[in-house]
PDB file of C-alpha atoms in Angstrom:
ATOM      1  CA  MET S   1      71.047 143.792  97.447  1.00 45.00           C
ATOM      2  CA  THR S   2      72.707 142.034 100.357  1.00 56.00           C
ATOM      3  CA  GLY S   3      75.174 139.212  99.830  1.00 60.00           C
ATOM      4  CA  PRO S   4      74.603 135.499 100.520  1.00 72.00           C
ATOM      5  CA  VAL S   5      74.092 134.386 104.130  1.00 83.00           C
ATOM      6  CA  ARG S   6      77.437 132.868 105.110  1.00 84.00           C
ATOM      7  CA  SER S   7      76.069 130.177 107.420  1.00 87.00           C
ATOM      8  CA  VAL S   8      73.673 128.933 104.723  1.00 90.00           C
ATOM      9  CA  SER S   9      76.497 128.751 102.180  1.00 84.00           C
ATOM     10  CA  GLN S  10      78.616 126.839 104.710  1.00 88.00           C
ATOM     11  CA  ALA S  11      75.783 124.402 105.409  1.00 90.00           C
ATOM     12  CA  PHE S  12      75.434 123.638 101.695  1.00 86.00           C
ATOM     13  CA  ALA S  13      79.219 123.249 101.455  1.00 84.00           C
ATOM     14  CA  ILE S  14      79.002 120.583 104.172  1.00 89.00           C
ATOM     15  CA  LEU S  15      76.154 118.802 102.378  1.00 89.00           C
ATOM     16  CA  ARG S  16      78.069 118.793  99.085  1.00 82.00           C
ATOM     17  CA  LEU S  17      81.196 117.548 100.859  1.00 82.00           C
ATOM     18  CA  LEU S  18      79.352 114.636 102.474  1.00 85.00           C
ATOM     19  CA  GLY S  19      77.711 113.886  99.145  1.00 80.00           C
ATOM     20  CA  GLU S  20      81.161 113.661  97.532  1.00 73.00           C
ATOM     21  CA  ALA S  21      83.276 112.025 100.245  1.00 74.00           C
ATOM     22  CA  GLY S  22      80.798 109.995 102.306  1.00 78.00           C
ATOM     23  CA  ALA S  23      80.921 109.857 106.101  1.00 84.00           C
ATOM     24  CA  LEU S  24      83.475 112.184 107.722  1.00 85.00           C
ATOM     25  CA  THR S  25      84.453 113.264 111.224  1.00 87.00           C
ATOM     26  CA  LEU S  26      83.890 116.731 112.667  1.00 90.00           C
ATOM     27  CA  SER S  27      87.572 117.591 112.279  1.00 86.00           C
ATOM     28  CA  ASP S  28      87.675 116.389 108.649  1.00 83.00           C
ATOM     29  CA  ILE S  29      84.592 118.440 107.777  1.00 88.00           C
ATOM     30  CA  GLY S  30      85.887 121.535 109.538  1.00 86.00           C
ATOM     31  CA  ARG S  31      89.229 121.401 107.747  1.00 79.00           C
ATOM     32  CA  SER S  32      87.611 120.794 104.366  1.00 77.00           C
ATOM     33  CA  VAL S  33      85.224 123.764 104.563  1.00 79.00           C
ATOM     34  CA  SER S  34      87.542 126.021 106.613  1.00 79.00           C
ATOM     35  CA  LEU S  35      85.422 126.185 109.764  1.00 87.00           C
ATOM     36  CA  SER S  36      86.473 126.294 113.409  1.00 90.00           C
ATOM     37  CA  PRO S  37      85.458 123.198 115.440  1.00 91.00           C
ATOM     38  CA  SER S  38      82.788 125.130 117.361  1.00 93.00           C
ATOM     39  CA  SER S  39      81.231 126.714 114.248  1.00 92.00           C
ATOM     40  CA  CYS S  40      81.326 123.409 112.402  1.00 93.00           C
ATOM     41  CA  LEU S  41      79.710 121.557 115.317  1.00 94.00           C
ATOM     42  CA  ASN S  42      76.883 124.092 115.500  1.00 94.00           C
ATOM     43  CA  LEU S  43      76.160 123.688 111.788  1.00 95.00           C
ATOM     44  CA  LEU S  44      76.298 119.898 112.051  1.00 95.00           C
ATOM     45  CA  LYS S  45      73.861 119.922 114.974  1.00 94.00           C
ATOM     46  CA  THR S  46      71.492 122.106 112.954  1.00 95.00           C
ATOM     47  CA  LEU S  47      71.704 119.820 109.921  1.00 95.00           C
ATOM     48  CA  VAL S  48      71.064 116.785 112.151  1.00 95.00           C
ATOM     49  CA  ALA S  49      68.023 118.508 113.679  1.00 94.00           C
ATOM     50  CA  GLU S  50      66.710 119.278 110.179  1.00 94.00           C
ATOM     51  CA  GLY S  51      67.109 115.632 109.122  1.00 93.00           C
ATOM     52  CA  ALA S  52      69.690 116.297 106.428  1.00 93.00           C
ATOM     53  CA  ILE S  53      72.569 114.443 108.094  1.00 94.00           C
ATOM     54  CA  GLU S  54      73.017 111.898 110.870  1.00 94.00           C
ATOM     55  CA  ARG S  55      75.809 110.758 113.156  1.00 91.00           C
ATOM     56  CA  GLU S  56      76.883 107.132 112.794  1.00 86.00           C
ATOM     57  CA  MET S  57      75.989 105.089 115.860  1.00 79.00           C
ATOM     58  CA  ALA S  58      79.294 103.189 115.913  1.00 75.00           C
ATOM     59  CA  GLY S  59      81.640 106.124 115.414  1.00 72.00           C
ATOM     60  CA  LYS S  60      82.120 109.842 115.333  1.00 84.00           C
ATOM     61  CA  ARG S  61      81.449 110.400 111.643  1.00 89.00           C
ATOM     62  CA  TYR S  62      78.584 112.295 110.042  1.00 93.00           C
ATOM     63  CA  ARG S  63      76.832 111.259 106.833  1.00 90.00           C
ATOM     64  CA  LEU S  64      73.866 112.291 104.718  1.00 90.00           C
ATOM     65  CA  THR S  65      70.530 110.729 105.631  1.00 91.00           C
ATOM     66  CA  ALA S  66      69.007 108.402 103.022  1.00 86.00           C
ATOM     67  CA  PRO S  67      66.714 111.016 101.400  1.00 86.00           C
ATOM     68  CA  TRP S  68      69.589 113.471 101.032  1.00 87.00           C
ATOM     69  CA  GLN S  69      71.897 110.778  99.669  1.00 81.00           C
ATOM     70  CA  ALA S  70      69.400 110.373  96.851  1.00 74.00           C
ATOM     71  CA  ALA S  71      69.299 114.105  96.099  1.00 72.00           C
ATOM     72  CA  GLU S  72      70.426 114.526  92.483  1.00 64.00           C
ATOM     73  CA  ALA S  73      71.598 118.094  93.108  1.00 64.00           C
ATOM     74  CA  LEU S  74      74.267 116.849  95.530  1.00 67.00           C
ATOM     75  CA  ARG S  75      75.302 114.036  93.191  1.00 61.00           C
ATOM     76  CA  ASP S  76      75.648 116.190  90.103  1.00 58.00           C
ATOM     77  CA  SER S  77      79.390 116.705  90.332  1.00 71.00           C
ATOM     78  CA  ALA S  78      82.479 115.645  88.444  1.00 78.00           C
ATOM     79  CA  GLY S  79      83.611 113.466  91.348  1.00 81.00           C
ATOM     80  CA  THR S  80      80.349 111.564  91.456  1.00 79.00           C
ATOM     81  CA  ARG S  81      80.265 111.179  87.673  1.00 83.00           C
ATOM     82  CA  LEU S  82      83.837 109.883  87.750  1.00 88.00           C
ATOM     83  CA  VAL S  83      82.935 107.148  90.242  1.00 85.00           C
ATOM     84  CA  ASP S  84      79.615 106.301  88.551  1.00 83.00           C
ATOM     85  CA  ARG S  85      81.081 105.988  85.042  1.00 87.00           C
ATOM     86  CA  ALA S  86      84.539 104.529  85.714  1.00 92.00           C
ATOM     87  CA  LEU S  87      83.793 100.804  85.961  1.00 93.00           C
ATOM     88  CA  PRO S  88      83.407  99.855  82.261  1.00 94.00           C
ATOM     89  CA  ARG S  89      86.703 101.484  81.250  1.00 95.00           C
ATOM     90  CA  MET S  90      88.461 100.087  84.309  1.00 95.00           C
ATOM     91  CA  ALA S  91      87.136  96.590  83.562  1.00 95.00           C
ATOM     92  CA  ALA S  92      88.436  96.744  79.992  1.00 96.00           C
ATOM     93  CA  PHE S  93      91.816  97.962  81.246  1.00 96.00           C
ATOM     94  CA  ALA S  94      92.007  95.157  83.826  1.00 96.00           C
ATOM     95  CA  GLN S  95      91.160  92.561  81.191  1.00 95.00           C
ATOM     96  CA  ALA S  96      93.787  93.872  78.769  1.00 95.00           C
ATOM     97  CA  THR S  97      96.587  94.132  81.349  1.00 95.00           C
ATOM     98  CA  GLU S  98      95.620  91.301  83.743  1.00 93.00           C
ATOM     99  CA  ALA S  99      95.927  93.815  86.596  1.00 95.00           C
ATOM    100  CA  ALA S 100      93.704  94.515  89.589  1.00 96.00           C
ATOM    101  CA  VAL S 101      92.563  98.094  89.029  1.00 97.00           C
ATOM    102  CA  GLY S 102      91.284 100.460  91.708  1.00 97.00           C
ATOM    103  CA  LEU S 103      89.918 104.000  91.810  1.00 96.00           C
ATOM    104  CA  TRP S 104      90.788 105.601  95.147  1.00 96.00           C
ATOM    105  CA  LYS S 105      89.090 108.679  96.601  1.00 91.00           C
ATOM    106  CA  ILE S 106      90.559 110.991  99.236  1.00 89.00           C
ATOM    107  CA  VAL S 107      88.075 110.998 102.132  1.00 82.00           C
ATOM    108  CA  SER S 108      90.031 112.971 104.747  1.00 79.00           C
ATOM    109  CA  ARG S 109      93.452 114.467 105.381  1.00 81.00           C
ATOM    110  CA  ASP S 110      94.523 111.030 106.657  1.00 87.00           C
ATOM    111  CA  ARG S 111      92.646 108.474 104.563  1.00 88.00           C
ATOM    112  CA  MET S 112      91.719 107.351 101.081  1.00 92.00           C
ATOM    113  CA  GLN S 113      89.013 104.832 100.231  1.00 90.00           C
ATOM    114  CA  LEU S 114      88.521 102.404  97.371  1.00 93.00           C
ATOM    115  CA  ALA S 115      85.555 103.719  95.379  1.00 91.00           C
ATOM    116  CA  VAL S 116      85.520 101.281  92.421  1.00 93.00           C
ATOM    117  CA  ARG S 117      87.507  98.159  91.552  1.00 94.00           C
ATOM    118  CA  ALA S 118      87.912  95.895  88.532  1.00 95.00           C
ATOM    119  CA  GLU S 119      89.870  92.746  87.771  1.00 92.00           C
ATOM    120  CA  SER S 120      90.519  90.407  84.871  1.00 87.00           C
ATOM    121  CA  ASP S 121      89.176  86.880  84.487  1.00 85.00           C
ATOM    122  CA  ALA S 122      92.683  85.373  84.385  1.00 80.00           C
ATOM    123  CA  GLY S 123      93.059  82.061  86.187  1.00 77.00           C
ATOM    124  CA  MET S 124      95.559  83.577  88.627  1.00 76.00           C
ATOM    125  CA  ARG S 125      94.676  87.170  89.519  1.00 81.00           C
ATOM    126  CA  LEU S 126      94.828  89.726  92.284  1.00 89.00           C
ATOM    127  CA  SER S 127      91.688  91.217  93.805  1.00 88.00           C
ATOM    128  CA  LEU S 128      91.016  94.329  95.903  1.00 91.00           C
ATOM    129  CA  ALA S 129      88.641  94.268  98.879  1.00 89.00           C
ATOM    130  CA  ASP S 130      85.535  96.433  98.460  1.00 86.00           C
ATOM    131  CA  ASP S 131      85.380  99.827 100.232  1.00 82.00           C
ATOM    132  CA  GLN S 132      88.720  99.381 101.977  1.00 89.00           C
ATOM    133  CA  ARG S 133      90.373 102.419 103.558  1.00 89.00           C
ATOM    134  CA  GLN S 134      94.108 103.058 103.620  1.00 93.00           C
ATOM    135  CA  PRO S 135      96.329 105.734 105.165  1.00 94.00           C
ATOM    136  CA  LEU S 136      96.668 108.610 102.718  1.00 94.00           C
ATOM    137  CA  GLY S 137     100.423 108.030 102.439  1.00 96.00           C
ATOM    138  CA  SER S 138     100.171 104.302 101.787  1.00 96.00           C
ATOM    139  CA  GLY S 139     101.207 102.388  98.701  1.00 96.00           C
ATOM    140  CA  ALA S 140     101.778 103.613  95.178  1.00 97.00           C
ATOM    141  CA  ALA S 141      98.508 105.536  95.429  1.00 97.00           C
ATOM    142  CA  GLY S 142      99.789 107.517  98.395  1.00 97.00           C
ATOM    143  CA  ARG S 143     102.983 108.479  96.562  1.00 97.00           C
ATOM    144  CA  ALA S 144     101.020 109.352  93.401  1.00 97.00           C
ATOM    145  CA  ILE S 145      98.592 111.577  95.311  1.00 96.00           C
ATOM    146  CA  ALA S 146     101.421 113.357  97.111  1.00 96.00           C
ATOM    147  CA  ALA S 147     103.190 113.867  93.783  1.00 96.00           C
ATOM    148  CA  VAL S 148     100.250 115.576  92.068  1.00 94.00           C
ATOM    149  CA  GLN S 149      99.547 117.643  95.188  1.00 93.00           C
ATOM    150  CA  GLY S 150     103.155 118.860  95.354  1.00 92.00           C
ATOM    151  CA  VAL S 151     103.333 117.957  99.053  1.00 90.00           C
ATOM    152  CA  GLY S 152     106.291 119.266 101.060  1.00 92.00           C
ATOM    153  CA  GLU S 153     108.603 117.093 103.130  1.00 94.00           C
ATOM    154  CA  GLY S 154     106.922 117.936 106.442  1.00 94.00           C
ATOM    155  CA  GLU S 155     103.523 116.767 105.214  1.00 93.00           C
ATOM    156  CA  LEU S 156     105.134 113.714 103.591  1.00 96.00           C
ATOM    157  CA  ALA S 157     106.572 112.781 106.982  1.00 97.00           C
ATOM    158  CA  ARG S 158     103.137 113.078 108.584  1.00 94.00           C
ATOM    159  CA  ARG S 159     101.569 110.817 105.938  1.00 95.00           C
ATOM    160  CA  TYR S 160     104.452 108.321 106.008  1.00 97.00           C
ATOM    161  CA  ALA S 161     104.451 107.849 109.810  1.00 96.00           C
ATOM    162  CA  PRO S 162     101.257 105.755 110.287  1.00 95.00           C
ATOM    163  CA  VAL S 163     101.824 103.417 107.326  1.00 96.00           C
ATOM    164  CA  ARG S 164     102.719  99.811 108.113  1.00 94.00           C
ATOM    165  CA  TRP S 165     105.116  98.736 105.378  1.00 95.00           C
ATOM    166  CA  GLN S 166     105.678  95.025 104.756  1.00 95.00           C
ATOM    167  CA  ALA S 167     109.201  95.692 103.503  1.00 95.00           C
ATOM    168  CA  ASP S 168     111.630  98.235 104.920  1.00 95.00           C
ATOM    169  CA  LEU S 169     111.141 101.618 103.257  1.00 96.00           C
ATOM    170  CA  PRO S 170     113.275 104.428 104.740  1.00 97.00           C
ATOM    171  CA  PHE S 171     111.642 107.847 104.717  1.00 98.00           C
ATOM    172  CA  GLU S 172     114.396 109.233 102.452  1.00 97.00           C
ATOM    173  CA  THR S 173     113.565 106.562  99.859  1.00 97.00           C
ATOM    174  CA  TYR S 174     109.863 107.358 100.176  1.00 98.00           C
ATOM    175  CA  VAL S 175     110.522 111.051  99.500  1.00 98.00           C
ATOM    176  CA  ARG S 176     112.686 110.206  96.485  1.00 97.00           C
ATOM    177  CA  GLN S 177     109.955 107.954  95.080  1.00 98.00           C
ATOM    178  CA  VAL S 178     107.382 110.748  95.415  1.00 98.00           C
ATOM    179  CA  HIS S 179     109.687 113.080  93.458  1.00 97.00           C
ATOM    180  CA  GLU S 180     110.202 110.384  90.808  1.00 98.00           C
ATOM    181  CA  ALA S 181     106.423 109.947  90.552  1.00 98.00           C
ATOM    182  CA  ALA S 182     106.005 113.683  90.013  1.00 97.00           C
ATOM    183  CA  ALA S 183     108.578 113.599  87.206  1.00 97.00           C
ATOM    184  CA  ARG S 184     107.182 110.630  85.250  1.00 96.00           C
ATOM    185  CA  GLY S 185     103.454 110.972  86.067  1.00 97.00           C
ATOM    186  CA  TYR S 186     102.926 107.736  88.001  1.00 98.00           C
ATOM    187  CA  ALA S 187     104.228 106.074  91.176  1.00 98.00           C
ATOM    188  CA  ILE S 188     105.539 102.536  91.644  1.00 98.00           C
ATOM    189  CA  ASP S 189     105.422 100.312  94.738  1.00 97.00           C
ATOM    190  CA  GLN S 190     107.397  97.089  94.377  1.00 96.00           C
ATOM    191  CA  GLY S 191     106.439  94.967  97.361  1.00 95.00           C
ATOM    192  CA  TYR S 192     106.779  97.624 100.065  1.00 96.00           C
ATOM    193  CA  THR S 193     103.069  97.779 100.852  1.00 95.00           C
ATOM    194  CA  HIS S 194     102.196  94.141 100.125  1.00 94.00           C
ATOM    195  CA  ARG S 195     104.838  91.478  99.631  1.00 93.00           C
ATOM    196  CA  GLY S 196     104.485  89.812  96.267  1.00 94.00           C
ATOM    197  CA  VAL S 197     102.561  92.705  94.722  1.00 96.00           C
ATOM    198  CA  TRP S 198     103.773  95.472  92.411  1.00 97.00           C
ATOM    199  CA  THR S 199     101.520  98.474  91.909  1.00 97.00           C
ATOM    200  CA  VAL S 200     101.581 101.564  89.697  1.00 98.00           C
ATOM    201  CA  ALA S 201      99.332 104.559  90.401  1.00 98.00           C
ATOM    202  CA  ALA S 202      98.408 107.889  88.811  1.00 98.00           C
ATOM    203  CA  GLY S 203      96.666 110.607  90.795  1.00 95.00           C
ATOM    204  CA  THR S 204      94.665 113.720  89.996  1.00 92.00           C
ATOM    205  CA  THR S 205      93.641 116.805  91.938  1.00 87.00           C
ATOM    206  CA  GLY S 206      91.572 118.159  89.053  1.00 83.00           C
ATOM    207  CA  ILE S 207      88.363 116.594  90.392  1.00 84.00           C
ATOM    208  CA  ALA S 208      87.412 117.130  94.042  1.00 78.00           C
ATOM    209  CA  PRO S 209      88.095 115.692  96.558  1.00 81.00           C
ATOM    210  CA  GLY S 210      91.071 114.096  94.725  1.00 88.00           C
ATOM    211  CA  PHE S 211      91.374 110.629  93.156  1.00 93.00           C
ATOM    212  CA  CYS S 212      93.967 108.057  92.177  1.00 96.00           C
ATOM    213  CA  LEU S 213      93.967 105.073  89.804  1.00 97.00           C
ATOM    214  CA  SER S 214      96.052 102.040  90.695  1.00 97.00           C
ATOM    215  CA  ALA S 215      96.938  98.853  88.817  1.00 97.00           C
ATOM    216  CA  SER S 216      98.443  95.899  90.700  1.00 97.00           C
ATOM    217  CA  VAL S 217     100.156  92.784  89.343  1.00 95.00           C
ATOM    218  CA  VAL S 218     101.968  89.811  90.827  1.00 93.00           C
ATOM    219  CA  ALA S 219     105.566  90.739  91.664  1.00 94.00           C
ATOM    220  CA  GLY S 220     107.991  89.699  88.932  1.00 91.00           C
ATOM    221  CA  SER S 221     105.240  88.934  86.417  1.00 91.00           C
ATOM    222  CA  GLN S 222     106.213  91.970  84.332  1.00 92.00           C
ATOM    223  CA  SER S 223     109.593  93.412  83.372  1.00 94.00           C
ATOM    224  CA  ASP S 224     110.662  96.969  84.211  1.00 94.00           C
ATOM    225  CA  THR S 225     109.806  97.922  80.629  1.00 96.00           C
ATOM    226  CA  GLU S 226     106.339  96.408  80.957  1.00 96.00           C
ATOM    227  CA  ILE S 227     105.778  98.161  84.306  1.00 96.00           C
ATOM    228  CA  ALA S 228     106.698 101.475  82.662  1.00 97.00           C
ATOM    229  CA  ALA S 229     104.246 100.719  79.840  1.00 97.00           C
ATOM    230  CA  LEU S 230     101.563  99.878  82.407  1.00 97.00           C
ATOM    231  CA  GLY S 231     102.153 103.246  84.088  1.00 97.00           C
ATOM    232  CA  ALA S 232     101.855 105.081  80.773  1.00 97.00           C
ATOM    233  CA  LYS S 233      98.606 103.267  79.975  1.00 97.00           C
ATOM    234  CA  LEU S 234      97.256 104.100  83.438  1.00 97.00           C
ATOM    235  CA  ILE S 235      97.875 107.810  82.803  1.00 97.00           C
ATOM    236  CA  LEU S 236      95.883 107.553  79.571  1.00 97.00           C
ATOM    237  CA  LEU S 237      93.038 105.797  81.402  1.00 96.00           C
ATOM    238  CA  ARG S 238      93.032 108.474  84.110  1.00 95.00           C
ATOM    239  CA  ASP S 239      92.829 111.222  81.503  1.00 95.00           C
ATOM    240  CA  GLU S 240      90.004 109.441  79.654  1.00 93.00           C
ATOM    241  CA  LEU S 241      88.005 109.093  82.869  1.00 93.00           C
ATOM    242  CA  ILE S 242      88.516 112.757  83.723  1.00 91.00           C
ATOM    243  CA  LEU S 243      87.217 113.808  80.300  1.00 88.00           C
ATOM    244  CA  GLN S 244      84.288 111.424  80.662  1.00 86.00           C
ATOM    245  CA  ALA S 245      83.345 112.981  84.010  1.00 82.00           C
ATOM    246  CA  ALA S 246      83.651 116.610  82.839  1.00 75.00           C
TER     247      ALA S 246
END
């Protein structure tokens, strides 16, 4: 018996990737499935011709066509289940902590995207914008992701470079904060990304393509002890969601 046809396996890998991560560029797809640009482009052109994927009119990204987006086989994954089932637990967490809670998904080697958000009904509360994208190195989420990935200093420098910090954050401090996040299990951003906002985040690489939970509060509204407790609770929530998606 002959083995599987490599090009067919690669085509299905691309379909599963787009089902998980959403629209991606040629370079992002090629890196994710370990294809050269020319081989990847040929497969993408074939999938476009077959009606499985399409190229966005306003950009250079490819996405599944509507019928393929609805295909249950491509959605039956831990990553999809995590996103689909996260909101109720996140909403309860936001209500209990009065934090704005986000579930971030890695969508390329340079970007993460907000997949789900929840907030409390407190009179004064923070809110996250739907579907926003951020540089992969940005905020507490960026440090938390780098920490669970065990990223080296060279890659940290690449991720740090495009981020626009609202408060001065030297690269050496950024690296130290990533190491601290790796040691305690969650990262903290105290006003560097957004003035007046403190955020804790806990990442995971256990579910593809990689996710991170964040919880944001008004700066100074919680003590250092309370921020540490918020981080510990966020780790528990992350672990509960991972089990729920398994």
